[in-house]
CSV table of C-alpha atoms in Angstrom, one decimal:
chain,number,residue,atom,x,y,z
M,428,MET,CA,117.8,114.0,59.8
M,429,LYS,CA,120.9,116.2,60.2
M,430,THR,CA,121.3,116.2,64.0
M,431,TYR,CA,120.5,113.8,66.9
M,432,ILE,CA,120.2,114.5,70.5
M,433,LYS,CA,122.9,112.3,72.1
M,434,SER,CA,122.7,110.5,75.4
M,435,ASP,CA,124.2,107.3,77.0
M,436,VAL,CA,120.9,105.5,77.1
M,437,ILE,CA,117.4,106.1,75.5
M,438,VAL,CA,114.4,104.9,77.5
M,439,ILE,CA,111.1,104.7,75.6
M,440,GLY,CA,108.2,104.9,78.1
M,441,ALA,CA,107.8,107.0,81.2
M,442,GLY,CA,105.7,104.7,83.3
M,443,PRO,CA,107.0,103.3,86.7
M,444,THR,CA,109.4,100.9,85.0
M,445,GLY,CA,110.9,103.5,82.6
M,446,LEU,CA,111.2,106.1,85.3
M,447,THR,CA,112.8,103.6,87.7
M,448,ILE,CA,115.6,102.6,85.3
M,449,ALA,CA,116.1,106.3,84.3
M,450,CYS,CA,116.8,107.1,87.9
M,451,GLU,CA,119.1,104.1,88.4
M,452,LEU,CA,121.1,105.1,85.3
M,453,ARG,CA,121.3,108.7,86.3
M,454,LEU,CA,122.5,107.7,89.8
M,455,ALA,CA,125.7,106.4,88.0
M,456,GLY,CA,126.1,109.7,86.1
M,457,LEU,CA,124.8,108.5,82.8
M,458,ARG,CA,123.0,110.9,80.4
M,459,VAL,CA,119.5,109.5,80.0
M,460,ALA,CA,116.8,110.6,77.5
M,461,VAL,CA,113.2,109.3,78.3
M,462,LEU,CA,110.8,109.5,75.5
M,463,GLU,CA,107.1,109.4,76.4
M,464,ARG,CA,104.2,109.8,74.0
M,465,ARG,CA,101.7,111.2,76.6
M,466,SER,CA,102.0,114.9,77.1
M,467,ALA,CA,101.0,114.6,80.8
M,468,PRO,CA,101.2,111.9,83.5
M,469,VAL,CA,98.4,109.4,83.7
M,470,ALA,CA,95.4,110.6,85.8
M,471,GLN,CA,93.9,107.1,86.5
M,472,SER,CA,94.9,105.2,89.6
M,473,ARG,CA,95.7,102.0,87.7
M,474,ALA,CA,98.0,99.8,89.7
M,475,LEU,CA,97.3,100.2,93.5
M,476,THR,CA,99.8,97.7,94.9
M,477,MET,CA,103.4,98.3,95.7
M,478,HIS,CA,104.9,95.1,97.2
M,479,GLY,CA,107.3,95.2,100.1
M,480,ARG,CA,110.3,94.1,97.9
M,481,THR,CA,109.7,97.1,95.7
M,482,VAL,CA,109.6,99.4,98.8
M,483,GLU,CA,112.8,97.7,99.9
M,484,MET,CA,114.4,98.4,96.6
M,485,LEU,CA,113.5,102.1,96.8
M,486,ALA,CA,115.0,102.0,100.4
M,487,LEU,CA,118.3,100.8,98.8
M,488,ARG,CA,118.3,104.2,97.0
M,489,GLY,CA,117.2,106.3,100.0
M,490,VAL,CA,113.8,107.3,98.6
M,491,ALA,CA,111.3,104.8,100.2
M,492,GLU,CA,109.9,107.3,102.6
M,493,ARG,CA,108.6,109.5,99.8
M,494,PHE,CA,106.3,106.6,98.7
M,495,ILE,CA,105.4,105.3,102.2
M,496,GLY,CA,104.2,108.8,103.2
M,497,HIS,CA,101.7,108.7,100.4
M,498,GLY,CA,100.5,105.1,100.9
M,499,MET,CA,98.7,102.8,103.3
M,500,LYS,CA,100.3,99.7,104.7
M,501,ILE,CA,98.3,96.5,104.2
M,502,LEU,CA,99.8,93.6,106.3
M,503,THR,CA,98.4,90.7,104.3
M,504,GLY,CA,98.0,89.8,100.6
M,505,HIS,CA,95.9,87.4,98.6
M,506,PHE,CA,96.2,84.6,96.1
M,507,ALA,CA,93.4,84.4,93.7
M,508,SER,CA,91.2,86.3,96.3
M,509,LEU,CA,90.9,83.2,98.4
M,510,ASP,CA,89.5,83.7,101.9
M,511,THR,CA,92.8,82.7,103.6
M,512,ARG,CA,95.1,85.7,103.3
M,513,LEU,CA,98.9,85.6,102.7
M,514,ASP,CA,100.8,86.6,105.8
M,515,PHE,CA,103.9,88.9,105.3
M,516,SER,CA,104.8,89.1,108.9
M,517,GLY,CA,107.2,86.1,108.8
M,518,ILE,CA,109.4,87.6,106.1
M,519,ASP,CA,112.7,89.1,107.3
M,520,THR,CA,112.3,92.7,106.1
M,521,ALA,CA,111.7,96.2,107.4
M,522,PHE,CA,108.7,96.3,105.0
M,523,PRO,CA,106.4,93.3,105.7
M,524,TYR,CA,103.5,94.7,103.9
M,525,THR,CA,102.1,95.9,100.6
M,526,LEU,CA,101.8,99.6,100.2
M,527,PHE,CA,98.4,100.7,98.9
M,528,ILE,CA,99.3,103.6,96.6
M,529,PRO,CA,97.7,104.7,93.3
M,530,GLN,CA,100.0,104.3,90.3
M,531,SER,CA,99.3,107.9,89.4
M,532,MET,CA,101.0,108.9,92.7
M,533,THR,CA,103.8,106.4,92.1
M,534,GLU,CA,104.5,107.9,88.7
M,535,HIS,CA,104.4,111.4,90.1
M,536,LEU,CA,107.0,110.6,92.8
M,537,LEU,CA,109.2,108.7,90.4
M,538,GLU,CA,109.0,111.6,87.9
M,539,ALA,CA,110.0,114.1,90.5
M,540,TRP,CA,113.0,111.9,91.5
M,541,ALA,CA,114.0,111.6,87.9
M,542,VAL,CA,113.8,115.2,87.1
M,543,GLU,CA,115.8,116.2,90.3
M,544,SER,CA,118.3,113.6,89.3
M,545,GLY,CA,118.8,115.2,85.9
M,546,VAL,CA,116.9,112.9,83.7
M,547,ALA,CA,115.9,114.5,80.3
M,548,LEU,CA,112.2,113.7,80.0
M,549,TYR,CA,110.7,114.4,76.5
M,550,ARG,CA,106.9,114.2,77.0
M,551,GLY,CA,104.7,114.3,73.9
M,552,THR,CA,107.3,112.5,71.9
M,553,VAL,CA,106.4,109.6,69.7
M,554,ALA,CA,109.1,107.2,68.6
M,555,GLU,CA,108.4,106.2,65.1
M,556,GLN,CA,111.6,104.5,63.8
M,557,ILE,CA,114.4,102.6,65.6
M,558,ALA,CA,117.6,101.4,64.0
M,559,GLN,CA,120.6,99.7,65.5
M,560,THR,CA,124.0,100.5,64.2
M,561,LYS,CA,127.4,99.0,64.9
M,562,ASN,CA,128.0,101.4,67.8
M,563,GLY,CA,124.5,102.3,69.0
M,564,VAL,CA,120.9,103.0,68.4
M,565,LEU,CA,119.1,105.7,66.5
M,566,VAL,CA,115.5,106.8,67.2
M,567,LYS,CA,113.5,109.0,65.0
M,568,GLY,CA,110.2,110.5,66.1
M,569,THR,CA,108.1,113.6,66.3
M,570,ARG,CA,107.2,116.1,69.1
M,571,ASP,CA,104.5,118.8,68.5
M,572,GLY,CA,104.6,118.0,64.8
M,573,LYS,CA,108.4,118.5,64.5
M,574,SER,CA,110.9,115.8,63.8
M,575,LEU,CA,113.3,114.8,66.4
M,576,GLY,CA,116.2,112.3,66.5
M,577,PHE,CA,118.0,110.7,69.4
M,578,SER,CA,121.2,108.6,69.5
M,579,ALA,CA,122.7,106.5,72.2
M,580,PRO,CA,124.8,103.3,72.7
M,581,TYR,CA,121.8,101.5,74.2
M,582,LEU,CA,118.0,101.6,74.1
M,583,ILE,CA,115.5,100.3,76.7
M,584,GLY,CA,111.9,99.5,75.8
M,585,ALA,CA,109.6,100.3,78.6
M,586,ASP,CA,106.7,101.0,76.3
M,587,GLY,CA,104.1,98.5,77.6
M,588,ALA,CA,102.6,95.3,76.4
M,589,ARG,CA,102.1,96.5,72.8
M,590,SER,CA,105.7,97.5,72.7
M,591,MET,CA,106.9,99.1,69.5
M,592,VAL,CA,110.5,98.5,70.6
M,593,ARG,CA,109.9,94.8,71.0
M,594,GLU,CA,108.3,94.5,67.6
M,595,THR,CA,111.0,96.5,65.9
M,596,ALA,CA,113.7,94.3,67.5
M,597,GLY,CA,111.9,91.2,66.2
M,598,ILE,CA,111.5,89.6,69.6
M,599,ALA,CA,108.7,87.1,69.8
M,600,PHE,CA,106.0,87.7,72.4
M,601,GLU,CA,104.8,84.1,73.0
M,602,GLY,CA,101.9,83.0,75.1
M,603,HIS,CA,98.2,82.7,75.3
M,604,ALA,CA,95.5,85.0,73.8
M,605,ALA,CA,92.7,86.4,75.9
M,606,THR,CA,89.8,84.1,76.6
M,607,ARG,CA,88.0,86.0,79.4
M,608,THR,CA,87.8,89.6,80.6
M,609,VAL,CA,87.0,91.2,84.0
M,610,MET,CA,85.4,94.6,84.7
M,611,MET,CA,87.1,97.3,86.7
M,612,GLY,CA,86.0,100.8,87.8
M,613,ASP,CA,87.0,103.5,90.2
M,614,VAL,CA,83.7,104.8,91.3
M,615,HIS,CA,82.0,106.8,94.0
M,616,MET,CA,79.7,104.9,96.4
M,617,SER,CA,77.0,106.4,98.6
M,618,ALA,CA,76.3,103.1,100.4
M,619,PRO,CA,79.7,101.2,100.4
M,620,PRO,CA,80.3,97.9,102.3
M,621,PRO,CA,80.2,98.4,106.2
M,622,LYS,CA,83.9,97.5,106.5
M,623,GLY,CA,84.9,99.4,103.4
M,624,ALA,CA,86.7,96.5,101.7
M,625,LEU,CA,84.8,93.5,100.4
M,626,SER,CA,85.8,90.3,98.7
M,627,LEU,CA,83.3,87.6,97.7
M,628,GLU,CA,83.1,84.8,95.2
M,629,SER,CA,80.1,82.5,94.5
M,630,GLU,CA,78.4,80.7,91.6
M,631,ALA,CA,76.9,84.2,90.8
M,632,GLY,CA,80.3,85.7,90.2
M,633,GLY,CA,83.1,87.5,92.0
M,634,LEU,CA,83.5,91.0,93.4
M,635,MET,CA,86.3,92.9,95.1
M,636,ILE,CA,85.8,96.4,96.5
M,637,VAL,CA,88.8,98.4,97.9
M,638,PRO,CA,88.4,101.9,99.5
M,639,MET,CA,90.6,104.6,97.8
M,640,GLY,CA,89.8,107.5,100.2
M,641,GLY,CA,86.6,109.4,100.8
M,642,ASP,CA,83.7,107.9,98.9
M,643,LEU,CA,85.9,106.6,96.1
M,644,TYR,CA,86.3,102.9,95.7
M,645,ARG,CA,88.0,100.4,93.2
M,646,ALA,CA,85.4,97.8,92.1
M,647,ILE,CA,86.5,94.6,90.3
M,648,VAL,CA,83.7,92.5,89.0
M,649,ILE,CA,83.7,89.0,87.4
M,650,ASN,CA,80.3,88.4,85.8
M,651,PRO,CA,80.2,84.9,84.3
M,652,GLU,CA,77.8,86.0,81.6
M,653,ARG,CA,80.1,88.9,80.5
M,654,MET,CA,83.5,87.3,80.7
M,655,HIS,CA,83.7,86.8,76.9
M,656,VAL,CA,83.2,90.5,76.1
M,657,PRO,CA,86.5,91.7,74.5
M,658,VAL,CA,88.7,94.3,76.1
M,659,SER,CA,88.1,96.6,73.2
M,660,GLU,CA,84.3,97.0,74.1
M,661,ALA,CA,84.0,100.0,76.4
M,662,LEU,CA,82.6,99.2,79.8
M,663,THR,CA,79.7,101.4,80.8
M,664,GLN,CA,78.4,102.4,84.2
M,665,GLU,CA,75.2,100.6,83.6
M,666,GLU,CA,77.0,97.3,82.8
M,667,LEU,CA,79.2,97.6,85.8
M,668,SER,CA,76.2,98.4,88.1
M,669,ALA,CA,74.1,95.5,86.7
M,670,SER,CA,76.9,93.1,87.2
M,671,MET,CA,77.6,94.2,90.8
M,672,ARG,CA,73.8,93.7,91.6
M,673,GLN,CA,74.0,90.2,90.0
M,674,VAL,CA,76.9,89.2,92.1
M,675,ALA,CA,76.2,91.0,95.4
M,676,GLY,CA,72.6,91.9,95.2
M,677,GLN,CA,73.4,95.7,95.2
M,678,ASP,CA,75.7,98.2,93.6
M,679,PHE,CA,76.5,100.0,96.8
M,680,GLY,CA,75.2,103.3,95.5
M,681,MET,CA,77.8,103.4,92.7
M,682,HIS,CA,77.8,106.7,90.8
M,683,GLU,CA,80.1,109.1,89.0
M,684,PRO,CA,82.8,106.7,87.8
M,685,LEU,CA,86.2,108.2,87.4
M,686,TRP,CA,87.6,105.3,85.3
M,687,LEU,CA,86.0,102.2,83.7
M,688,SER,CA,88.0,99.5,82.0
M,689,ARG,CA,88.3,95.8,81.3
M,690,PHE,CA,91.3,93.6,81.6
M,691,SER,CA,91.9,90.1,80.3
M,692,ASN,CA,93.7,86.9,81.0
M,693,GLU,CA,96.1,87.3,78.0
M,694,SER,CA,99.5,85.9,79.1
M,695,ARG,CA,102.7,86.4,77.1
M,696,LEU,CA,106.5,86.4,77.7
M,697,ALA,CA,109.2,87.9,75.5
M,698,GLU,CA,111.4,85.2,74.0
M,699,ARG,CA,114.4,87.2,75.0
M,700,TYR,CA,114.9,90.3,77.0
M,701,ARG,CA,117.8,91.6,74.9
M,702,GLN,CA,118.5,92.0,71.2
M,703,ASP,CA,122.1,93.3,70.9
M,704,ARG,CA,121.8,96.9,72.2
M,705,VAL,CA,118.1,96.9,72.8
M,706,PHE,CA,116.6,95.7,76.1
M,707,LEU,CA,113.0,95.1,77.3
M,708,VAL,CA,111.7,95.8,80.8
M,709,GLY,CA,108.3,95.6,82.5
M,710,ASP,CA,105.1,95.1,80.4
M,711,ALA,CA,107.1,95.1,77.2
M,712,ALA,CA,108.7,91.9,78.4
M,713,HIS,CA,105.8,90.2,80.2
M,714,MET,CA,102.0,90.4,80.0
M,715,HIS,CA,99.6,88.6,82.4
M,716,PHE,CA,96.3,88.6,84.3
M,717,PRO,CA,96.8,91.3,87.0
M,718,ALA,CA,96.3,89.0,90.0
M,719,GLY,CA,98.1,89.9,93.2
M,720,GLY,CA,99.1,93.3,91.9
M,721,GLN,CA,102.5,92.0,90.6
M,722,GLY,CA,103.1,93.5,87.2
M,723,MET,CA,104.3,97.0,88.1
M,724,ASN,CA,106.5,95.6,90.8
M,725,VAL,CA,108.2,93.0,88.6
M,726,GLY,CA,108.7,95.8,86.1
M,727,MET,CA,110.4,98.1,88.6
M,728,GLN,CA,112.6,95.3,89.8
M,729,ASP,CA,113.5,94.4,86.1
M,730,ALA,CA,114.6,98.1,85.9
M,731,MET,CA,116.9,97.9,88.9
M,732,ASN,CA,118.4,94.6,87.8
M,733,LEU,CA,119.3,96.0,84.4
M,734,GLY,CA,120.1,99.6,85.5
M,735,TRP,CA,123.2,99.0,87.6
M,736,LYS,CA,124.6,96.4,85.1
M,737,LEU,CA,124.2,98.8,82.1
M,738,ALA,CA,125.6,101.7,84.1
M,739,GLY,CA,128.7,99.6,84.9
M,740,VAL,CA,129.2,98.7,81.2
M,741,VAL,CA,128.7,102.3,79.9
M,742,ASN,CA,131.1,103.7,82.6
M,743,GLY,CA,133.8,101.2,81.6
M,744,LEU,CA,133.8,99.4,84.9
M,745,VAL,CA,132.9,95.9,83.6
M,746,SER,CA,132.8,93.8,80.5
M,747,GLU,CA,129.7,94.0,78.3
M,748,SER,CA,129.2,90.3,79.0
M,749,LEU,CA,127.6,91.2,82.3
M,750,LEU,CA,124.6,92.4,80.3
M,751,ASP,CA,123.8,88.8,79.3
M,752,SER,CA,122.9,88.1,83.0
M,753,TYR,CA,119.9,90.4,82.7
M,754,HIS,CA,118.0,88.0,80.5
M,755,ALA,CA,119.3,85.0,82.4
M,756,GLU,CA,118.0,86.3,85.7
M,757,ARG,CA,114.9,88.2,84.9
M,758,HIS,CA,113.4,86.0,82.1
M,759,GLU,CA,113.1,83.3,84.8
M,760,VAL,CA,111.3,85.7,87.1
M,761,GLY,CA,109.0,86.7,84.2
M,762,ALA,CA,108.1,83.0,83.5
M,763,ALA,CA,107.3,82.5,87.2
M,764,LEU,CA,105.1,85.6,87.1
M,765,VAL,CA,103.1,84.3,84.1
M,766,GLN,CA,102.7,80.9,85.6
M,767,ASN,CA,101.4,82.1,89.0
M,768,THR,CA,99.0,84.6,87.5
M,769,MET,CA,97.7,82.0,85.1
M,770,ALA,CA,97.1,79.7,88.1
M,771,GLN,CA,95.3,82.5,89.9
M,772,SER,CA,93.2,83.3,86.9
M,773,SER,CA,92.1,79.7,86.7
M,774,LEU,CA,91.0,79.8,90.3
M,775,LEU,CA,89.2,83.0,89.8
M,776,LEU,CA,87.6,82.6,86.4
M,777,ASN,CA,86.7,78.9,86.4
M,778,SER,CA,85.0,78.8,89.8
M,779,PHE,CA,81.3,79.5,89.0
M,780,ASP,CA,79.9,76.1,89.6
M,781,PRO,CA,80.0,73.7,92.5
M,782,GLU,CA,83.3,72.0,91.4
M,783,GLY,CA,85.0,75.4,91.1
M,784,GLN,CA,83.8,76.6,94.5
M,785,ALA,CA,85.0,73.3,96.0
M,786,LEU,CA,88.4,73.8,94.4
M,787,ARG,CA,88.7,77.4,95.9
M,788,ARG,CA,87.7,76.1,99.4
M,789,THR,CA,90.4,73.4,99.1
M,790,PHE,CA,93.1,75.8,98.1
M,791,SER,CA,92.0,78.2,100.8
M,792,ALA,CA,92.4,75.5,103.4
M,793,LEU,CA,95.8,74.6,102.1
M,794,LEU,CA,96.9,78.2,102.6
M,795,LYS,CA,96.5,77.7,106.3
M,796,LEU,CA,99.6,75.6,106.2
M,797,PRO,CA,102.3,78.0,107.4
M,798,ALA,CA,105.0,76.7,105.0
M,799,LEU,CA,102.8,77.0,101.9
M,800,ASN,CA,101.4,80.4,103.0
M,801,HIS,CA,105.0,81.7,103.6
M,802,THR,CA,106.2,80.4,100.2
M,803,LEU,CA,103.4,82.1,98.2
M,804,ALA,CA,103.7,85.3,100.3
M,805,GLN,CA,107.4,85.4,99.4
M,806,ASP,CA,106.7,84.6,95.7
M,807,LEU,CA,104.1,87.3,95.2
M,808,SER,CA,105.9,90.0,97.1
M,809,GLY,CA,109.2,89.5,95.4
M,810,PHE,CA,111.1,88.7,98.6
M,811,GLY,CA,111.6,85.1,97.6
M,812,ILE,CA,113.6,85.9,94.4
M,813,ALA,CA,117.2,84.6,94.4
M,814,TYR,CA,119.8,84.4,91.7
M,815,SER,CA,122.0,81.4,91.1
M,816,ALA,CA,125.3,82.6,89.6
M,817,PRO,CA,127.8,84.9,91.2
M,818,LEU,CA,128.7,87.9,89.0
M,819,GLY,CA,131.6,89.4,91.0
M,820,GLY,CA,134.4,87.3,89.5
M,821,SER,CA,136.9,84.8,90.9
M,822,VAL,CA,137.2,84.1,94.7
M,823,GLY,CA,140.5,82.2,94.5
M,824,GLY,CA,141.8,81.2,97.9
M,825,TRP,CA,138.4,81.6,99.4
M,826,ALA,CA,135.6,79.1,100.0
M,827,PRO,CA,132.2,80.2,98.8
M,828,VAL,CA,129.2,79.7,101.0
M,829,PRO,CA,126.7,78.6,98.3
M,830,GLU,CA,123.5,78.9,100.4
M,831,TRP,CA,123.9,82.6,100.4
M,832,THR,CA,124.5,83.1,96.7
M,833,GLY,CA,121.8,85.3,95.1
M,834,ARG,CA,119.7,85.8,98.2
M,835,ARG,CA,118.3,89.3,98.9
M,836,VAL,CA,119.3,90.7,102.3
M,837,PRO,CA,117.2,92.9,104.6
M,838,ASP,CA,118.5,96.2,106.0
M,839,TRP,CA,120.9,94.6,108.4
M,840,PRO,CA,122.0,96.7,111.3
M,841,LEU,CA,125.8,96.8,111.4
M,842,LEU,CA,128.5,97.7,113.9
M,843,ASP,CA,131.7,99.3,112.6
M,844,ARG,CA,135.1,98.9,114.3
M,845,GLN,CA,134.3,101.9,116.6
M,846,GLY,CA,131.0,100.3,117.7
M,847,LYS,CA,128.9,102.7,115.7
M,848,LEU,CA,125.6,101.4,114.5
M,849,LEU,CA,125.2,101.5,110.7
M,850,SER,CA,122.3,100.8,108.4
M,851,LEU,CA,123.2,98.5,105.6
M,852,TYR,CA,121.0,100.2,103.0
M,853,THR,CA,122.3,103.6,103.7
M,854,LEU,CA,125.7,102.3,102.5
M,855,MET,CA,124.2,101.3,99.2
M,856,GLN,CA,122.4,104.4,98.1
M,857,ASP,CA,125.2,105.3,95.6
M,858,GLY,CA,124.4,102.2,93.5
M,859,LYS,CA,127.8,100.5,94.0
M,860,TRP,CA,128.7,97.1,95.1
M,861,LEU,CA,129.2,96.7,98.8
M,862,LEU,CA,131.9,94.5,100.4
M,863,LEU,CA,131.3,93.7,104.0
M,864,ARG,CA,134.5,92.5,105.7
M,865,ILE,CA,133.1,91.0,108.7
M,866,THR,CA,136.1,89.3,110.4
M,867,GLU,CA,139.8,90.0,110.6
M,868,ALA,CA,140.4,87.2,108.1
M,869,GLY,CA,137.7,88.8,105.9
M,870,ALA,CA,139.7,92.0,105.8
M,871,ARG,CA,142.0,90.2,103.2
M,872,PHE,CA,139.1,89.5,100.8
M,873,THR,CA,139.1,91.5,97.7
M,874,PRO,CA,136.6,90.8,94.8
M,875,ASP,CA,137.6,90.7,91.2
M,876,LEU,CA,135.8,94.0,90.4
M,877,ASP,CA,136.9,97.5,89.4
M,878,PRO,CA,137.6,99.1,92.8
M,879,ARG,CA,135.9,102.3,91.7
M,880,TRP,CA,132.7,100.3,91.7
M,881,VAL,CA,133.0,98.8,95.2
M,882,THR,CA,132.4,100.4,98.7
M,883,ILE,CA,134.3,98.6,101.3
M,884,VAL,CA,133.1,98.5,104.9
M,885,HIS,CA,134.6,96.7,107.9
M,886,ALA,CA,131.6,95.9,110.0
M,887,ALA,CA,129.9,93.1,111.9
M,888,LEU,CA,126.3,92.3,112.2
M,889,ASP,CA,124.5,93.7,115.2
M,890,ARG,CA,122.9,90.7,116.8
M,891,ARG,CA,124.7,88.5,114.3
M,892,ASP,CA,122.6,86.2,112.2
M,893,GLU,CA,123.6,82.6,113.1
M,894,ARG,CA,123.3,81.7,109.4
M,895,LEU,CA,126.4,83.7,108.8
M,896,SER,CA,128.4,81.7,111.3
M,897,GLY,CA,131.9,81.1,109.8
M,898,VAL,CA,131.5,83.7,107.0
M,899,ASP,CA,134.3,86.1,106.8
M,900,ALA,CA,133.1,88.5,104.1
M,901,VAL,CA,130.0,89.2,102.1
M,902,LEU,CA,129.9,90.9,98.7
M,903,LEU,CA,126.6,92.5,97.9
M,904,ARG,CA,125.4,93.5,94.4
M,905,PRO,CA,124.0,97.0,94.0
M,906,ASP,CA,120.4,95.6,94.0
M,907,GLY,CA,120.8,94.2,97.5
M,908,HIS,CA,121.3,90.5,96.6
M,909,VAL,CA,124.3,88.6,97.9
M,910,ASP,CA,126.8,87.9,95.1
M,911,GLN,CA,128.9,85.7,97.2
M,912,ALA,CA,129.6,85.0,100.9
M,913,VAL,CA,133.1,83.6,101.6
M,914,ARG,CA,135.2,82.1,104.3
M,915,VAL,CA,138.9,81.3,104.5
M,916,ASP,CA,139.7,78.3,102.3
M,917,ILE,CA,141.4,75.9,104.7
M,918,GLY,CA,141.1,73.0,102.2
């Protein structure tokens, strides 16, 4: 191939994860080429849950309202569809809910954001060959039957659980093969449940019905007699209807399905998230039972974590060694995701006998304990994620406050020196680090970072959080996590 289309980063896959990282990279001024084999966006609703931490992440970039305006706020969540709901109200955030929004709308909004940001989106493009060189990555593919080539210093695989990028990079995808499947359909109902939503589990099977607007509903059915049917066998309207009647005694007037599918409990995690100049994000890095609606959210959060780091490296603001922290931080999150979804699948798929039902009742009772409920609510929503190692360099002459390291922060209200009220998140929409110099002593703190990459604000907390007592300055990463909080070292 004689010529290659050049960019700073190539992203393969234009799902929510690929579009999110493309927007994050473009925010930093990078040239981004996104290659997507589909010629048009997905029409199916697919993922319906956007967790509060993902909404919070979008708020950090000033676009959350675009999504909130197209979704419905759900104030509780679930663990394995147990009767006791997870309560988000005790989480310190402006977004204590899950946003019920179809993935098709999420992708539409992300694509609009990407295009207006200047991302080059190549739909109908099939990546066929990937080769790493000393200085970058080459991708050869086809579009409308014509050969195309792309080159860039870095490549990101956002191409799903059957990732060609991962396979080409030789990264193992270890885990457990599918042993059971569940039915799912977006269907019209002429006689839906009286309250719209319905969740039930008995020895006959499991059923969850969620309203999607008008007479359209998402139905998820666990039929113990059909759990061993492989994902590859097409689900029919007749099978779904019969299974609903077996579990619930009726099919609620189900008709005219828009989408029928099966999903399995296959669970896998990439051995590593980076191979030299190639990175994995989202489903390319982790595959799991879709309990709790976590997959898309973890993928989008993978994207932000990698995005600002890669942008800093490409723009010459930081050493390439920072990129090692992507695997270190997000592989651990992926492992936790696989573990909690496997636990939920066990509670959901092994409960069709008296012992299984007793186990579900026991766990449901345990979730009434506030501390346990709060912990699981934070885990599933992403609010509880914290990172262990500071990335911002030396703090010589200052005493770190370790309990703040790696914690996400809510949209703190701030007061500047003139008494003007500021929103923390509005100060972070440019994707830079943010240094809050809280006290006069803190005004002397300067992190070991390229100053072009840091916004410095002299401000105190409005209604100051007592947990920050004695803290003189806080350095926030571009993803809204505290890199380090410091006070004057008097020792």
